Coordinates of C-alpha atoms in Angstrom, one line a residue:
M798 CA -5.2 34.6 18.0
W799 CA -3.5 32.6 20.7
N800 CA -6.4 33.3 23.1
R801 CA -8.8 31.9 20.5
V802 CA -6.6 28.8 20.1
E803 CA -6.6 28.3 23.9
H804 CA -10.4 28.8 24.0
Y805 CA -10.9 26.2 21.3
V806 CA -8.6 23.7 22.9
D807 CA -10.3 24.2 26.2
E808 CA -13.7 23.5 24.5
I809 CA -12.6 20.3 22.9
R810 CA -11.0 19.0 26.0
A811 CA -14.3 19.4 27.8
N812 CA -16.0 17.0 25.2
R813 CA -15.6 13.3 25.8
W814 CA -15.8 12.5 22.0
Y815 CA -12.6 14.4 21.3
A816 CA -11.1 12.6 24.3
Y817 CA -12.0 9.3 22.7
F818 CA -10.4 10.4 19.4
A819 CA -7.3 11.4 21.2
V820 CA -7.1 7.9 22.8
F821 CA -7.6 6.4 19.4
C822 CA -4.7 8.4 18.0
R823 CA -2.5 7.5 20.9
I824 CA -3.1 3.8 20.6
S825 CA -2.8 3.8 16.8
L826 CA 0.5 5.6 16.9
A827 CA 1.8 3.5 19.7
I828 CA 1.0 0.3 17.8
A829 CA 2.7 1.6 14.7
F830 CA 5.8 2.8 16.6
G831 CA 5.9 -0.4 18.6
I832 CA 5.8 -2.7 15.7
S833 CA 8.3 -0.7 13.7
G834 CA 10.7 -0.4 16.6
W835 CA 10.5 -4.1 17.6
V836 CA 11.4 -5.2 14.1
K837 CA 14.5 -3.1 14.3
I838 CA 15.4 -4.3 17.8
S839 CA 15.0 -7.9 16.5
G840 CA 17.6 -7.1 13.8
E841 CA 15.2 -7.8 10.9
R842 CA 14.8 -5.7 7.8
F843 CA 11.8 -3.4 8.0
A844 CA 9.3 -4.1 5.2
A845 CA 10.9 -7.4 4.4
G846 CA 8.6 -7.9 1.4
L847 CA 9.8 -4.7 -0.3
P848 CA 12.3 -5.6 -3.0
S849 CA 15.9 -4.4 -2.6
N850 CA 15.8 -2.6 -5.9
H851 CA 12.8 -0.5 -4.8
P852 CA 14.0 3.1 -3.9
L853 CA 12.8 2.6 -0.3
G854 CA 14.3 -0.9 -0.3
H855 CA 17.7 0.6 -1.0
Y856 CA 17.2 2.8 2.1
F857 CA 16.1 -0.1 4.3
D858 CA 19.0 -2.3 3.2
A859 CA 21.5 0.5 4.0
L860 CA 19.8 1.2 7.3
L861 CA 20.0 -2.4 8.4
D862 CA 23.7 -2.5 7.6
T863 CA 24.3 0.3 10.2
G864 CA 24.4 -2.2 13.0
F865 CA 23.7 -0.9 16.5
Y866 CA 22.4 2.4 15.0
Y867 CA 19.5 0.4 13.5
T868 CA 18.8 -1.1 17.0
F869 CA 19.1 2.4 18.6
I870 CA 16.4 3.7 16.2
G871 CA 14.2 0.8 17.1
M872 CA 14.6 1.3 20.9
G873 CA 13.7 5.0 20.4
Q874 CA 10.5 4.0 18.6
V875 CA 9.5 1.5 21.2
M876 CA 10.1 4.1 23.9
V877 CA 7.8 6.5 22.1
A878 CA 5.1 3.8 21.9
I879 CA 5.4 3.2 25.7
L880 CA 5.2 6.9 26.4
L881 CA 2.1 7.3 24.2
L882 CA 0.3 4.4 26.0
I883 CA 0.8 6.0 29.5
P884 CA -1.7 9.0 29.9
R885 CA 0.8 11.0 32.1
S886 CA 3.6 10.7 29.5
A887 CA 1.4 10.9 26.4
L888 CA 2.5 14.4 25.6
L889 CA 6.1 13.5 25.9
G890 CA 5.5 10.7 23.5
A891 CA 3.7 13.0 21.0
I892 CA 6.6 15.5 21.2
A893 CA 9.2 12.8 20.7
G894 CA 7.3 11.0 18.0
F895 CA 6.6 14.2 15.9
P896 CA 10.1 14.6 14.4
I897 CA 10.2 10.8 13.7
M898 CA 6.9 11.0 11.9
L899 CA 7.9 14.1 10.0
N900 CA 11.1 12.4 8.9
I901 CA 9.2 9.3 7.7
F902 CA 6.6 11.6 6.0
V903 CA 9.3 13.4 3.9
L904 CA 11.1 10.1 3.2
T905 CA 8.0 8.3 1.8
Y906 CA 7.0 11.2 -0.4
S907 CA 10.5 11.6 -1.7
V908 CA 10.6 8.0 -3.0
R909 CA 7.0 7.9 -4.1
F910 CA 6.2 5.1 -1.7
E911 CA 2.6 3.6 -1.8
G912 CA 2.3 4.0 2.0
T913 CA 2.4 7.8 1.8
R914 CA -1.3 8.0 2.6
T915 CA -1.0 6.0 5.9
V916 CA 2.1 8.0 6.9
T917 CA 0.2 11.2 6.3
F918 CA -2.7 10.0 8.5
M919 CA -0.2 9.2 11.3
L920 CA 1.4 12.6 11.0
L921 CA -2.0 14.3 11.3
A922 CA -2.8 12.1 14.3
N923 CA 0.4 13.2 15.9
L924 CA -0.4 16.8 15.2
F925 CA -3.8 16.4 16.8
L926 CA -2.2 15.0 20.0
L927 CA 0.0 18.1 20.2
V928 CA -3.0 20.4 19.8
W929 CA -4.9 18.3 22.4
D930 CA -2.2 19.1 24.9
F931 CA -1.7 22.7 23.9
Q932 CA -2.5 24.0 27.4
R933 CA 0.7 22.2 28.6
I934 CA 2.8 22.9 25.6
K935 CA 2.0 26.7 25.7
H936 CA 4.2 27.2 28.7
I937 CA 7.3 26.8 26.6
L938 CA 5.9 29.4 24.2
P939 CA 5.8 33.2 24.8
F940 CA 2.0 33.2 25.1
Q941 CA 0.2 32.3 28.4
Q942 CA -3.3 32.7 29.8
T943 CA -4.0 34.9 32.7
Q944 CA -5.2 33.5 35.9
R945 CA -8.5 35.2 35.3
E946 CA -8.9 33.4 32.0
L947 CA -8.0 30.1 33.5
Q948 CA -10.6 30.5 36.2
A949 CA -13.2 31.5 33.7
N950 CA -12.5 28.4 31.6
S951 CA -12.6 26.1 34.6
D952 CA -16.0 27.4 35.6
K953 CA -17.6 26.4 32.3
P954 CA -20.1 23.5 32.4
R955 CA -18.8 20.4 30.7
A956 CA -20.9 19.3 27.7
H957 CA -20.6 16.3 25.4
P958 CA -22.4 16.9 22.1
F959 CA -21.2 14.8 19.3
P960 CA -18.8 17.0 17.1
Y961 CA -20.4 16.3 13.7
V962 CA -18.5 19.1 12.1
F963 CA -15.1 18.0 13.4
F964 CA -15.5 14.4 12.4
T965 CA -16.9 15.4 9.0
L966 CA -13.7 17.5 8.5
V967 CA -11.7 14.4 9.6
V968 CA -13.3 12.3 6.9
L969 CA -12.9 15.0 4.3
T970 CA -9.3 15.4 5.2
L971 CA -8.6 11.7 4.8
A972 CA -10.4 11.7 1.5
T973 CA -8.4 14.7 0.3
V974 CA -5.1 13.0 1.3
I975 CA -6.1 9.9 -0.7
G976 CA -7.3 11.9 -3.7
V977 CA -4.2 14.1 -3.8
N978 CA -1.9 11.1 -3.5
Q979 CA -3.7 9.5 -6.4
I980 CA -3.0 12.4 -8.8
M981 CA 0.2 14.0 -7.5
Y982 CA 2.6 11.7 -9.3
D983 CA 2.3 10.6 -12.9
I984 CA 4.1 7.4 -12.1
R985 CA 5.1 5.4 -9.0
P986 CA 7.4 2.4 -8.6
G987 CA 4.7 0.5 -6.6
N988 CA 5.7 -2.0 -4.0
S989 CA 6.8 -4.7 -6.5
A990 CA 7.7 -5.2 -10.1
E991 CA 4.2 -6.7 -10.8
E992 CA 2.5 -3.8 -9.2
C993 CA 4.6 -1.3 -11.1
M994 CA 3.8 -3.1 -14.4
N995 CA 0.1 -3.2 -13.6
G996 CA 0.1 0.5 -13.2
C997 CA 1.5 0.9 -16.8
R998 CA -1.5 -0.6 -18.6
D999 CA -4.0 2.3 -18.4
G1000 CA -1.5 5.2 -18.7
P1001 CA -1.0 7.3 -21.8
T1002 CA 2.6 6.2 -22.2
P1003 CA 2.7 2.4 -21.5
Q1004 CA 6.0 1.8 -23.1
A1005 CA 7.8 4.6 -21.2
S1006 CA 6.2 3.3 -18.0
K1007 CA 7.4 -0.2 -18.6
Q1008 CA 10.9 1.1 -19.2
F1009 CA 10.6 2.9 -15.9
C1010 CA 9.7 -0.3 -14.0
D1011 CA 12.5 -2.1 -15.8
C1012 CA 14.9 0.6 -14.8
I1013 CA 13.9 0.3 -11.1
Y1014 CA 13.4 -3.5 -10.6
T1015 CA 15.7 -5.0 -13.3
K1016 CA 18.5 -2.6 -13.6
G1017 CA 18.3 -1.4 -10.0
K1018 CA 19.0 2.2 -10.8
V1019 CA 18.2 5.0 -8.4
L1020 CA 14.8 6.7 -8.6
G1021 CA 16.1 10.0 -9.8
K1022 CA 17.9 8.5 -12.8
C1023 CA 14.9 6.3 -13.7
L1024 CA 12.6 9.3 -13.6
E1025 CA 14.9 11.2 -15.9
E1026 CA 14.8 8.3 -18.4
F1027 CA 11.1 8.0 -18.0
E1028 CA 10.5 11.7 -18.9
K1029 CA 12.6 11.4 -22.0
A1030 CA 10.9 8.2 -23.1
K1031 CA 7.5 9.7 -22.3
A1032 CA 8.2 12.7 -24.5
I1033 CA 9.3 10.5 -27.4
E1034 CA 6.2 8.2 -27.0
L1035 CA 3.8 11.1 -26.8
G1036 CA 5.4 12.7 -29.9
A1037 CA 5.1 9.4 -31.8
N1038 CA 1.4 9.1 -30.7
G1039 CA 0.7 12.6 -31.9
R1040 CA 2.3 12.0 -35.3
N1041 CA 0.3 8.8 -35.7
Q1042 CA -3.0 10.6 -34.9
L1043 CA -2.2 13.2 -37.6
R1044 CA -1.6 10.7 -40.3
P1045 CA -4.6 10.2 -42.7

């Protein structure tokens, strides 16, 4: 299995289109890490437009209050951005950035943040960069190519056909992430009270949804408590709607 993985990585590294995609992933991640890190170094609250009563707003407010720890995180993110921009250190940047991206990925999904799609794309880009440099990473794993295999791979002619299948899979993956994020939660707090309320109009339980938004943005309760109240209100509203439909 590992030999097949090595063979596949060797094939894609011989194709300039994959190389262009790797550069795109590096630059995109570097920009994201750089902007996020610089905001923290500047001592500003990240996502300043996000209300404090938002579940993620609570987190950003608390993180800002940690003082030099907040600055330390920003310096780490800027360092990752610099490493990603330098070709020789890009692998180190991808390795250092992966746990950061994984942490952000879990965080955004746990609070039902609207930016989960973008964070998922970034995590996938980070994973691609790790696969891209698999030949270098493999030396810390208990699987290595033999010298004969390395010589055989180095003697292969370099070809540059456009990888239609790969980029089709990329598009399908992005579409799948967007689609799954659209249906995986029955309710989200949105990024503002207005956005949350707008999402209540077309739902099957508009009153319960409005109570949820009020619980988040007016009462400032934690997400878990608001979800508990929403589930109870939803059950009551659905029961009432069912009884109304049965009436002659």
